């Protein structure tokens, strides 16, 4: 064997997983398509991640939190969900006086850089950037991968963290339910007239969904606008002035006039549920296992939790000197992570189906549903979902 663990994909899930093995002394090779410099200096991708307190704790344990400047954190005090033209807002106001009661928003590029910085000097870690896997084969005692650069690598365990469109997942023969939604998300930071007060807004309008995420600075937010793919493509090319006008109108001036602060990013929407999270000598983590719809802001949080869970299980087994790629270890991870992910995935899917369905019956049902959700037990449940994953 050339190493103990081969990890494909240096996104947040892959980096967090590798860091979680830091104290084990295991030899880990991380294969990433982008050059290593692009991981160290991850570029802005427009994503503002709503980080739960639990995720912040995991990042602290991994030694990544210290690499995120406090001034770049945007506390999330509360959230409101609105439907169509109805004035009713479903509030999420967790008790307590802290400004970050619902968590905090952190730019995805900062999280990626922080996780990468935490890997500095990790013993036994080899980074193979600028290459990807051409073929892979699982054997009884390990796995062999062939890389684009012609080299081959053998390890005892393979971890696929190569995004929701994971090629490694397909090569492992794991099927996945992939739903392309025919809609895209346009993401752009904006300056607006009225202060956001640390409150996130999710507004399911007819024909569009718009989220306003409060950023550091009282009058800056990240706008996440979901529309059919062609409408988003047109808007993305419209130029800053036209985009600013469109966002002001589409947000119904809730925060006053808006001014786009950069060119927007566009993400075509697809959700993924892998039929298995493990195969002989291999496991899927992050979006490669579950690609969530971003509307409930759970993908990163769930991926981080799964990566940390698997790394902790491997560390325990390695400490005993047992097989880190055993079927029982991988089955244990698969069962626990599926149990954690299934309710969040199903709830998110239900919300997307209900609130983006513009047929009259669905429109009529929504106000009653929102009011029902406002009832104490249900709202507590949703709050828990929002803050604990
Ligand atoms: C607009 C938007 C907003 C979001 N907001 C939130 C939020 O508020 N909260 C939240 O929890 N989540 C959010 N998410 C989801 C979150 O961004 C993802 O869940 C998270 O990035 C998944 O991390 P990952 O490491 O699994 O995959 P990725 O981030 O996709 O990283 C995969 C990595 O693998 C590499 N790779 C791919 N293929 C190969 C290959 N063949 N060989 C080698 N390397 C490869 C890629 O270069 C990349 O570095 C949002 C997503 C979007 C699109």
Tab-separated table of C-alpha atoms and ligand atoms in Angstrom:
chain	number	residue	atom	x	y	z
A	1	UNK	CA	0.000	0.000	0.000
A	2	UNK	CA	1.207	3.533	-0.814
A	3	UNK	CA	-0.977	5.032	1.895
A	4	UNK	CA	-3.791	4.210	4.307
A	5	UNK	CA	-6.557	6.504	3.050
A	6	UNK	CA	-7.122	8.025	-0.386
A	7	UNK	CA	-9.499	10.998	-0.416
A	8	UNK	CA	-10.871	12.304	-3.723
A	9	UNK	CA	-11.996	15.944	-3.547
A	10	UNK	CA	-10.661	18.835	-1.465
A	11	UNK	CA	-13.945	20.683	-0.910
A	12	UNK	CA	-15.116	21.444	2.641
A	13	UNK	CA	-16.144	17.825	3.298
A	14	UNK	CA	-12.880	16.316	2.020
A	15	UNK	CA	-10.716	18.841	3.882
A	16	UNK	CA	-12.652	18.438	7.145
A	17	UNK	CA	-12.430	14.655	6.903
A	18	UNK	CA	-8.655	14.732	6.301
A	19	UNK	CA	-8.186	17.129	9.209
A	20	UNK	CA	-10.250	14.826	11.417
A	21	UNK	CA	-7.610	12.119	10.883
A	22	UNK	CA	-4.833	14.531	11.958
A	23	UNK	CA	-3.999	12.824	15.244
A	24	UNK	CA	-4.160	9.238	13.961
A	25	UNK	CA	-0.752	9.051	12.268
A	26	UNK	CA	-2.455	7.479	9.237
A	27	UNK	CA	-0.922	8.131	5.822
A	28	UNK	CA	-3.505	10.105	3.836
A	29	UNK	CA	-3.359	11.197	0.188
A	30	UNK	CA	-5.779	13.908	-0.947
A	31	UNK	CA	-6.453	14.088	-4.691
A	32	UNK	CA	-7.970	17.340	-5.947
A	33	UNK	CA	-8.694	18.417	-9.506
A	34	UNK	CA	-7.759	22.036	-8.805
A	35	UNK	CA	-4.136	23.004	-8.183
A	36	UNK	CA	-3.099	23.101	-4.527
A	37	UNK	CA	-2.701	26.904	-4.749
A	38	UNK	CA	-6.426	27.169	-5.571
A	39	UNK	CA	-7.245	25.301	-2.348
A	40	UNK	CA	-4.934	27.431	-0.217
A	41	UNK	CA	-6.346	30.640	-1.716
A	42	UNK	CA	-9.913	29.486	-2.495
A	43	UNK	CA	-11.677	32.114	-4.607
A	44	UNK	CA	-14.992	33.775	-3.715
A	45	UNK	CA	-17.841	31.662	-5.108
A	46	UNK	CA	-20.674	33.863	-3.813
A	47	UNK	CA	-21.931	31.249	-1.334
A	48	UNK	CA	-22.655	32.468	2.159
A	49	UNK	CA	-22.948	29.447	4.404
A	50	UNK	CA	-25.430	29.582	7.282
A	51	UNK	CA	-23.339	27.777	9.839
A	52	UNK	CA	-25.034	26.126	12.795
A	53	UNK	CA	-23.515	26.302	16.283
A	54	UNK	CA	-22.780	22.617	16.037
A	55	UNK	CA	-20.778	23.162	12.837
A	56	UNK	CA	-18.862	26.006	14.481
A	57	UNK	CA	-17.977	23.594	17.328
A	58	UNK	CA	-16.753	20.986	14.842
A	59	UNK	CA	-14.627	23.621	13.090
A	60	UNK	CA	-13.162	24.619	16.469
A	61	UNK	CA	-12.286	20.985	17.225
A	62	UNK	CA	-10.639	20.700	13.806
A	63	UNK	CA	-8.519	23.798	14.456
A	64	UNK	CA	-10.078	25.655	11.498
A	65	UNK	CA	-12.130	28.241	13.401
A	66	UNK	CA	-9.060	30.252	14.465
A	67	UNK	CA	-8.344	30.900	10.780
A	68	UNK	CA	-11.668	32.720	10.261
A	69	UNK	CA	-11.445	36.411	11.217
A	70	UNK	CA	-14.181	37.327	13.711
A	71	UNK	CA	-14.937	40.467	11.668
A	72	UNK	CA	-16.001	38.291	8.703
A	73	UNK	CA	-18.733	36.455	10.660
A	74	UNK	CA	-22.306	37.687	10.222
A	75	UNK	CA	-24.498	36.780	13.212
A	76	UNK	CA	-27.895	35.347	12.330
A	77	UNK	CA	-30.383	36.546	14.943
A	78	UNK	CA	-33.640	35.326	13.423
A	79	UNK	CA	-35.294	34.204	10.190
A	80	UNK	CA	-38.667	34.831	8.540
A	81	UNK	CA	-40.417	32.752	5.909
A	82	UNK	CA	-42.993	34.492	3.703
A	83	UNK	CA	-45.389	33.203	1.063
A	84	UNK	CA	-46.596	35.168	-1.975
A	85	UNK	CA	-48.326	38.456	-1.210
A	86	UNK	CA	-49.457	37.341	2.265
A	87	UNK	CA	-48.302	39.659	5.080
A	88	UNK	CA	-47.995	36.635	7.398
A	89	UNK	CA	-44.398	35.734	8.216
A	90	UNK	CA	-43.419	32.469	9.871
A	91	UNK	CA	-40.878	33.633	12.450
A	92	UNK	CA	-37.875	31.717	13.748
A	93	UNK	CA	-36.766	33.624	16.825
A	94	UNK	CA	-34.864	31.275	19.113
A	95	UNK	CA	-34.900	32.414	22.743
A	96	UNK	CA	-31.905	34.155	24.312
A	97	UNK	CA	-30.186	37.456	23.835
A	98	UNK	CA	-27.181	36.474	21.718
A	99	UNK	CA	-27.025	38.152	18.296
A	100	UNK	CA	-26.082	34.801	16.693
A	101	UNK	CA	-29.029	32.806	18.070
A	102	UNK	CA	-29.612	31.015	14.755
A	103	UNK	CA	-25.917	30.642	13.916
A	104	UNK	CA	-23.701	32.716	11.661
A	105	UNK	CA	-23.126	33.345	8.011
A	106	UNK	CA	-19.605	32.744	6.740
A	107	UNK	CA	-18.374	32.938	3.165
A	108	UNK	CA	-17.689	29.526	1.690
A	109	UNK	CA	-14.245	30.627	0.459
A	110	UNK	CA	-13.257	31.597	3.995
A	111	UNK	CA	-14.362	28.209	5.303
A	112	UNK	CA	-12.395	26.425	2.582
A	113	UNK	CA	-9.275	28.491	3.246
A	114	UNK	CA	-9.591	27.973	6.990
A	115	UNK	CA	-9.914	24.198	6.642
A	116	UNK	CA	-6.943	24.136	4.311
A	117	UNK	CA	-4.855	26.282	6.674
A	118	UNK	CA	-5.653	23.838	9.501
A	119	UNK	CA	-4.013	21.043	7.470
A	120	UNK	CA	-0.649	22.798	7.429
A	121	UNK	CA	2.079	20.438	8.640
A	122	UNK	CA	-0.305	17.493	9.226
A	123	UNK	CA	1.973	14.451	9.536
A	124	UNK	CA	1.424	11.731	6.944
A	125	UNK	CA	-0.591	13.959	4.573
A	126	UNK	CA	0.236	14.159	0.860
A	127	UNK	CA	-1.574	16.623	-1.421
A	128	UNK	CA	-1.948	15.728	-5.081
A	129	UNK	CA	-3.457	18.828	-6.715
A	130	UNK	CA	-4.184	19.450	-10.395
A	131	UNK	CA	-5.063	15.838	-11.123
A	132	UNK	CA	-8.065	13.573	-10.909
A	133	UNK	CA	-8.917	9.904	-10.956
A	134	UNK	CA	-9.129	8.144	-14.326
A	135	UNK	CA	-10.037	4.692	-13.032
A	136	UNK	CA	-10.411	2.885	-9.749
A	137	UNK	CA	-10.611	-0.687	-8.649
A	138	UNK	CA	-11.534	-2.124	-5.285
A	139	UNK	CA	-9.750	-5.233	-4.055
A	140	UNK	CA	-10.210	-7.430	-1.005
A	141	UNK	CA	-7.754	-5.501	1.161
A	142	UNK	CA	-7.780	-2.079	-0.425
A	143	UNK	CA	-8.311	0.061	-3.464
A	144	UNK	CA	-6.177	1.139	-6.409
A	145	UNK	CA	-6.679	4.394	-8.321
A	146	UNK	CA	-5.176	5.451	-11.643
A	147	UNK	CA	-4.605	9.187	-11.945
A	148	UNK	CA	-4.726	11.457	-15.000
A	149	UNK	CA	-0.996	12.048	-14.740
A	150	UNK	CA	-0.393	8.339	-15.364
A	151	UNK	CA	0.535	7.407	-11.787
A	152	UNK	CA	-1.168	4.755	-9.667
A	153	UNK	CA	-1.884	4.703	-5.978
A	154	UNK	CA	-2.946	1.990	-3.568
A	155	UNK	CA	-4.650	2.565	-0.241
A	156	UNK	CA	-6.602	0.610	2.348
A	157	UNK	CA	-9.663	2.857	2.128
A	158	UNK	CA	-11.116	5.280	-0.450
A	159	UNK	CA	-13.222	8.306	0.471
A	160	UNK	CA	-15.187	10.056	-2.292
A	161	UNK	CA	-15.764	13.757	-1.563
A	162	UNK	CA	-15.873	14.895	-5.167
A	163	UNK	CA	-19.168	16.863	-5.197
A	164	UNK	CA	-22.785	15.953	-5.941
A	165	UNK	CA	-21.828	14.886	-9.475
A	166	UNK	CA	-19.228	12.502	-8.037
A	167	UNK	CA	-17.434	10.472	-10.677
A	168	UNK	CA	-15.960	8.267	-7.957
A	169	UNK	CA	-19.492	7.341	-6.810
A	170	UNK	CA	-20.319	6.158	-10.325
A	171	UNK	CA	-17.017	4.275	-10.581
A	172	UNK	CA	-17.798	2.509	-7.314
A	173	UNK	CA	-21.072	1.369	-8.871
A	174	UNK	CA	-23.226	3.309	-6.396
A	175	UNK	CA	-26.484	4.523	-7.927
A	176	UNK	CA	-27.946	7.889	-6.966
A	177	UNK	CA	-31.314	9.586	-7.370
A	178	UNK	CA	-30.416	12.800	-9.179
A	179	UNK	CA	-33.180	15.368	-9.705
A	180	UNK	CA	-32.373	18.284	-12.010
A	181	UNK	CA	-34.836	21.009	-11.125
A	182	UNK	CA	-34.674	23.119	-14.290
A	183	UNK	CA	-34.050	26.142	-12.096
A	184	UNK	CA	-30.924	28.043	-11.194
A	185	UNK	CA	-29.831	30.122	-8.249
A	186	UNK	CA	-28.383	33.537	-8.864
A	187	UNK	CA	-26.219	34.675	-5.959
A	188	UNK	CA	-24.880	38.202	-5.499
A	189	UNK	CA	-23.880	40.495	-2.616
A	190	UNK	CA	-25.871	43.742	-2.451
A	191	UNK	CA	-25.928	47.041	-0.587
A	192	UNK	CA	-29.439	48.157	0.488
A	193	UNK	CA	-31.076	51.189	2.066
A	194	UNK	CA	-32.575	49.740	5.251
A	195	UNK	CA	-30.665	47.681	7.864
A	196	UNK	CA	-31.274	43.921	7.904
A	197	UNK	CA	-31.063	43.659	11.698
A	198	UNK	CA	-29.412	40.228	11.473
A	199	UNK	CA	-32.642	38.676	10.154
A	200	UNK	CA	-32.657	36.293	7.184
A	201	UNK	CA	-35.678	36.406	4.884
A	202	UNK	CA	-36.876	33.541	2.719
A	203	UNK	CA	-39.703	34.608	0.456
A	204	UNK	CA	-41.544	32.112	-1.726
A	205	UNK	CA	-43.055	34.426	-4.310
A	206	UNK	CA	-45.042	33.214	-7.298
A	207	UNK	CA	-42.567	32.060	-9.947
A	208	UNK	CA	-39.522	32.932	-7.836
A	209	UNK	CA	-37.886	32.265	-4.483
A	210	UNK	CA	-35.690	34.927	-2.984
A	211	UNK	CA	-33.532	34.731	0.128
A	212	UNK	CA	-31.928	37.776	1.728
A	213	UNK	CA	-29.045	36.744	3.969
A	214	UNK	CA	-27.664	39.385	6.344
A	215	UNK	CA	-23.939	39.975	5.919
A	216	UNK	CA	-21.398	41.747	8.133
A	217	UNK	CA	-22.287	45.437	7.796
A	218	UNK	CA	-25.839	46.504	8.634
A	219	UNK	CA	-26.843	47.307	5.058
A	220	UNK	CA	-25.231	44.457	3.116
A	221	UNK	CA	-26.883	41.169	2.262
A	222	UNK	CA	-26.356	38.215	0.002
A	223	UNK	CA	-29.286	37.775	-2.377
A	224	UNK	CA	-30.101	34.242	-3.498
A	225	UNK	CA	-32.695	34.322	-6.270
A	226	UNK	CA	-34.162	31.124	-7.735
A	227	UNK	CA	-35.828	31.239	-11.156
A	228	UNK	CA	-36.102	29.043	-14.256
A	229	UNK	CA	-32.653	28.508	-15.797
A	230	UNK	CA	-33.202	30.755	-18.837
A	231	UNK	CA	-34.474	33.672	-16.714
A	232	UNK	CA	-31.411	33.455	-14.456
A	233	UNK	CA	-29.093	33.301	-17.486
A	234	UNK	CA	-30.677	36.484	-18.877
A	235	UNK	CA	-30.457	38.305	-15.560
A	236	UNK	CA	-26.838	37.294	-15.048
A	237	UNK	CA	-25.934	38.970	-18.333
A	238	UNK	CA	-28.079	42.074	-17.777
A	239	UNK	CA	-25.345	44.263	-16.272
A	240	UNK	CA	-25.070	45.699	-12.759
A	241	UNK	CA	-27.603	48.531	-13.103
A	242	UNK	CA	-30.342	46.350	-14.600
A	243	UNK	CA	-29.620	43.567	-12.092
A	244	UNK	CA	-29.846	46.049	-9.194
A	245	UNK	CA	-33.209	47.310	-10.443
A	246	UNK	CA	-34.509	43.754	-10.911
A	247	UNK	CA	-33.444	42.743	-7.377
A	248	UNK	CA	-35.048	45.851	-5.850
A	249	UNK	CA	-38.311	44.987	-7.602
A	250	UNK	CA	-38.138	41.242	-6.970
A	251	UNK	CA	-37.487	41.774	-3.248
A	252	UNK	CA	-40.530	44.120	-3.133
A	253	UNK	CA	-38.220	46.789	-1.675
A	254	UNK	CA	-38.319	45.012	1.678
A	255	UNK	CA	-34.868	46.411	2.409
A	256	UNK	CA	-35.256	49.430	0.115
A	257	UNK	CA	-33.347	49.969	-3.130
A	258	UNK	CA	-30.579	47.450	-3.838
A	259	UNK	CA	-27.234	47.824	-5.563
A	260	UNK	CA	-25.381	44.732	-6.746
A	261	UNK	CA	-21.794	44.781	-5.470
A	262	UNK	CA	-20.314	42.306	-7.962
A	263	UNK	CA	-21.198	40.255	-10.973
A	264	UNK	CA	-23.457	37.368	-9.910
A	265	UNK	CA	-22.694	33.656	-9.606
A	266	UNK	CA	-25.102	31.110	-11.101
A	267	UNK	CA	-25.771	27.588	-9.773
A	268	UNK	CA	-28.074	25.227	-11.716
A	269	UNK	CA	-30.094	23.291	-9.146
A	270	UNK	CA	-29.956	19.524	-8.766
A	271	UNK	CA	-30.536	17.369	-5.709
A	272	UNK	CA	-28.834	14.028	-5.132
A	273	UNK	CA	-29.571	11.148	-2.787
A	274	UNK	CA	-27.084	8.289	-3.087
A	275	UNK	CA	-28.596	4.827	-2.691
A	276	UNK	CA	-25.606	3.808	-0.527
A	277	UNK	CA	-23.029	5.853	1.362
A	278	UNK	CA	-20.537	2.983	1.475
A	279	UNK	CA	-19.164	0.202	-0.724
A	280	UNK	CA	-16.426	-2.363	-0.092
A	281	UNK	CA	-13.322	-0.392	1.025
A	282	UNK	CA	-14.985	2.944	0.207
A	283	UNK	CA	-17.358	5.594	1.549
A	284	UNK	CA	-19.067	8.731	0.231
A	285	UNK	CA	-19.064	11.964	2.230
A	286	UNK	CA	-20.398	15.519	1.728
A	287	UNK	CA	-22.411	16.290	-1.380
A	288	UNK	CA	-21.161	13.051	-2.978
A	289	UNK	CA	-23.440	11.255	-0.476
A	290	UNK	CA	-26.281	13.805	-0.189
A	291	UNK	CA	-26.640	16.848	-2.437
A	292	UNK	CA	-29.223	18.997	-0.653
A	293	UNK	CA	-31.283	21.788	-2.177
A	294	UNK	CA	-29.665	24.923	-0.674
A	295	UNK	CA	-33.030	26.412	0.378
A	296	UNK	CA	-32.774	25.138	3.958
A	297	UNK	CA	-29.014	25.818	4.124
A	298	UNK	CA	-28.019	22.350	5.278
A	299	UNK	CA	-25.598	20.841	2.737
A	300	UNK	CA	-22.392	22.118	4.261
A	301	UNK	CA	-23.538	21.502	7.825
A	302	UNK	CA	-24.643	17.961	7.099
A	303	UNK	CA	-21.484	17.179	5.118
A	304	UNK	CA	-19.261	18.505	7.889
A	305	UNK	CA	-21.060	16.421	10.467
A	306	UNK	CA	-20.782	13.251	8.371
A	307	UNK	CA	-17.100	13.844	7.616
A	308	UNK	CA	-16.337	14.395	11.306
A	309	UNK	CA	-18.350	11.301	12.284
A	310	UNK	CA	-16.502	9.042	9.835
A	311	UNK	CA	-13.080	10.455	10.740
A	312	UNK	CA	-13.788	9.889	14.454
A	313	UNK	CA	-14.852	6.274	13.813
A	314	UNK	CA	-11.707	5.605	11.769
A	315	UNK	CA	-9.504	7.232	14.420
A	316	UNK	CA	-10.975	4.934	17.060
A	317	UNK	CA	-10.454	1.791	14.990
A	318	UNK	CA	-6.923	2.867	13.990
A	319	UNK	CA	-6.113	3.462	17.657
A	320	UNK	CA	-6.985	-0.183	18.380
A	321	UNK	CA	-4.842	-1.312	15.462
A	322	UNK	CA	-7.872	-2.766	13.637
A	323	UNK	CA	-8.786	-2.583	9.940
A	324	UNK	CA	-9.817	0.985	8.996
A	325	UNK	CA	-11.615	-0.230	5.876
A	326	UNK	CA	-13.660	-2.988	7.491
A	327	UNK	CA	-17.222	-3.557	6.365
A	328	UNK	CA	-18.570	-3.103	9.908
A	329	UNK	CA	-16.981	0.343	10.293
A	330	UNK	CA	-18.291	1.516	6.928
A	331	UNK	CA	-21.753	0.094	7.575
A	332	UNK	CA	-21.852	1.889	10.931
A	333	UNK	CA	-21.052	5.216	9.266
A	334	UNK	CA	-23.577	4.589	6.513
A	335	UNK	CA	-26.402	3.786	8.932
A	336	UNK	CA	-25.720	6.722	11.249
A	337	UNK	CA	-25.320	9.262	8.468
A	338	UNK	CA	-28.399	8.087	6.579
A	339	UNK	CA	-30.433	8.406	9.776
A	340	UNK	CA	-29.155	11.960	10.267
A	341	UNK	CA	-29.567	12.994	6.633
A	342	UNK	CA	-32.895	11.405	5.666
A	343	UNK	CA	-35.244	13.681	7.689
A	344	UNK	CA	-33.431	16.864	6.620
A	345	UNK	CA	-33.359	15.770	2.986
A	346	UNK	CA	-37.050	14.792	3.025
A	347	UNK	CA	-38.145	17.994	4.797
A	348	UNK	CA	-36.159	20.138	2.384
A	349	UNK	CA	-37.586	18.261	-0.585
A	350	UNK	CA	-41.117	18.755	0.736
A	351	UNK	CA	-40.572	22.488	1.218
A	352	UNK	CA	-39.170	22.815	-2.308
A	353	UNK	CA	-42.054	20.867	-3.857
A	354	UNK	CA	-44.730	22.758	-1.950
A	355	UNK	CA	-43.393	26.246	-2.184
A	356	UNK	CA	-42.219	26.214	-5.770
A	357	UNK	CA	-45.420	24.663	-7.110
A	358	UNK	CA	-47.455	27.455	-8.680
A	359	UNK	CA	-50.563	25.401	-9.406
A	360	UNK	CA	-53.695	26.850	-7.743
A	361	UNK	CA	-54.146	23.984	-5.252
A	362	UNK	CA	-50.612	24.355	-3.911
A	363	UNK	CA	-50.943	28.138	-3.753
A	364	UNK	CA	-54.151	27.809	-1.756
A	365	UNK	CA	-52.641	25.297	0.657
A	366	UNK	CA	-49.550	27.355	1.484
A	367	UNK	CA	-50.937	30.058	3.807
A	368	UNK	CA	-52.652	27.423	5.969
A	369	UNK	CA	-49.448	25.375	6.028
A	370	UNK	CA	-47.338	28.321	7.083
A	371	UNK	CA	-49.787	29.130	9.863
A	372	UNK	CA	-49.820	25.484	10.948
A	373	UNK	CA	-46.035	25.507	10.989
A	374	UNK	CA	-46.187	28.530	13.289
A	375	UNK	CA	-47.691	26.331	16.016
A	376	UNK	CA	-45.279	25.713	18.820
A	377	UNK	CA	-44.234	22.030	18.479
A	378	UNK	CA	-43.721	22.207	14.739
A	379	UNK	CA	-41.820	25.456	14.908
A	380	UNK	CA	-39.600	24.140	17.668
A	381	UNK	CA	-38.908	21.114	15.474
A	382	UNK	CA	-37.981	23.258	12.497
A	383	UNK	CA	-35.828	25.538	14.657
A	384	UNK	CA	-34.026	22.488	15.950
A	385	UNK	CA	-33.468	21.331	12.388
A	386	UNK	CA	-32.104	24.759	11.511
A	387	UNK	CA	-29.775	25.098	14.435
A	388	UNK	CA	-28.561	21.599	15.306
A	389	UNK	CA	-27.445	20.055	12.044
B	1	LIG	C1	-25.702	28.968	-3.656
B	1	LIG	C2	-25.442	27.945	-2.602
B	1	LIG	C3	-25.620	28.293	-1.269
B	1	LIG	C4	-25.382	27.344	-0.270
B	1	LIG	N1	-25.614	27.703	1.030
B	1	LIG	C5	-25.450	26.804	2.006
B	1	LIG	C6	-25.723	27.142	3.373
B	1	LIG	O1	-26.123	28.256	3.701
B	1	LIG	N2	-25.518	26.202	4.348
B	1	LIG	C7	-25.100	24.945	4.031
B	1	LIG	O2	-24.952	24.114	4.945
B	1	LIG	N3	-24.828	24.590	2.742
B	1	LIG	C8	-24.998	25.482	1.727
B	1	LIG	N4	-24.740	25.131	0.430
B	1	LIG	C9	-24.241	23.765	0.144
B	1	LIG	C10	-22.722	23.649	0.312
B	1	LIG	O3	-22.066	24.643	-0.440
B	1	LIG	C11	-22.282	22.251	-0.127
B	1	LIG	O4	-23.048	21.296	0.563
B	1	LIG	C12	-20.797	21.994	0.165
B	1	LIG	O5	-19.996	22.850	-0.596
B	1	LIG	C13	-20.423	20.558	-0.205
B	1	LIG	O6	-19.069	20.342	0.060
B	1	LIG	P1	-18.316	19.102	-0.595
B	1	LIG	O7	-16.906	19.180	-0.098
B	1	LIG	O8	-19.069	17.856	-0.398
B	1	LIG	O9	-18.367	19.358	-2.179
B	1	LIG	P2	-17.824	20.545	-3.071
B	1	LIG	O10	-17.843	21.839	-2.332
B	1	LIG	O11	-18.589	20.449	-4.339
B	1	LIG	O12	-16.290	20.175	-3.345
B	1	LIG	C14	-15.911	19.070	-4.156
B	1	LIG	C15	-14.418	19.159	-4.451
B	1	LIG	O13	-14.041	18.008	-5.209
B	1	LIG	C16	-13.255	18.405	-6.317
B	1	LIG	N5	-13.469	17.409	-7.385
B	1	LIG	C17	-14.597	17.207	-8.108
B	1	LIG	N6	-14.424	16.185	-8.945
B	1	LIG	C18	-13.157	15.735	-8.753
B	1	LIG	C19	-12.398	14.682	-9.332
B	1	LIG	N7	-12.907	13.889	-10.266
B	1	LIG	N8	-11.135	14.496	-8.905
B	1	LIG	C20	-10.592	15.307	-7.947
B	1	LIG	N9	-11.273	16.302	-7.355
B	1	LIG	C21	-12.546	16.512	-7.761
B	1	LIG	C22	-13.758	19.787	-6.690
B	1	LIG	O14	-12.781	20.521	-7.398
B	1	LIG	C23	-14.033	20.377	-5.287
B	1	LIG	O15	-12.889	20.969	-4.739
B	1	LIG	C24	-24.954	26.042	-0.589
B	1	LIG	C25	-24.770	25.696	-1.942
B	1	LIG	C26	-25.011	26.633	-2.930
B	1	LIG	C27	-24.830	26.240	-4.381
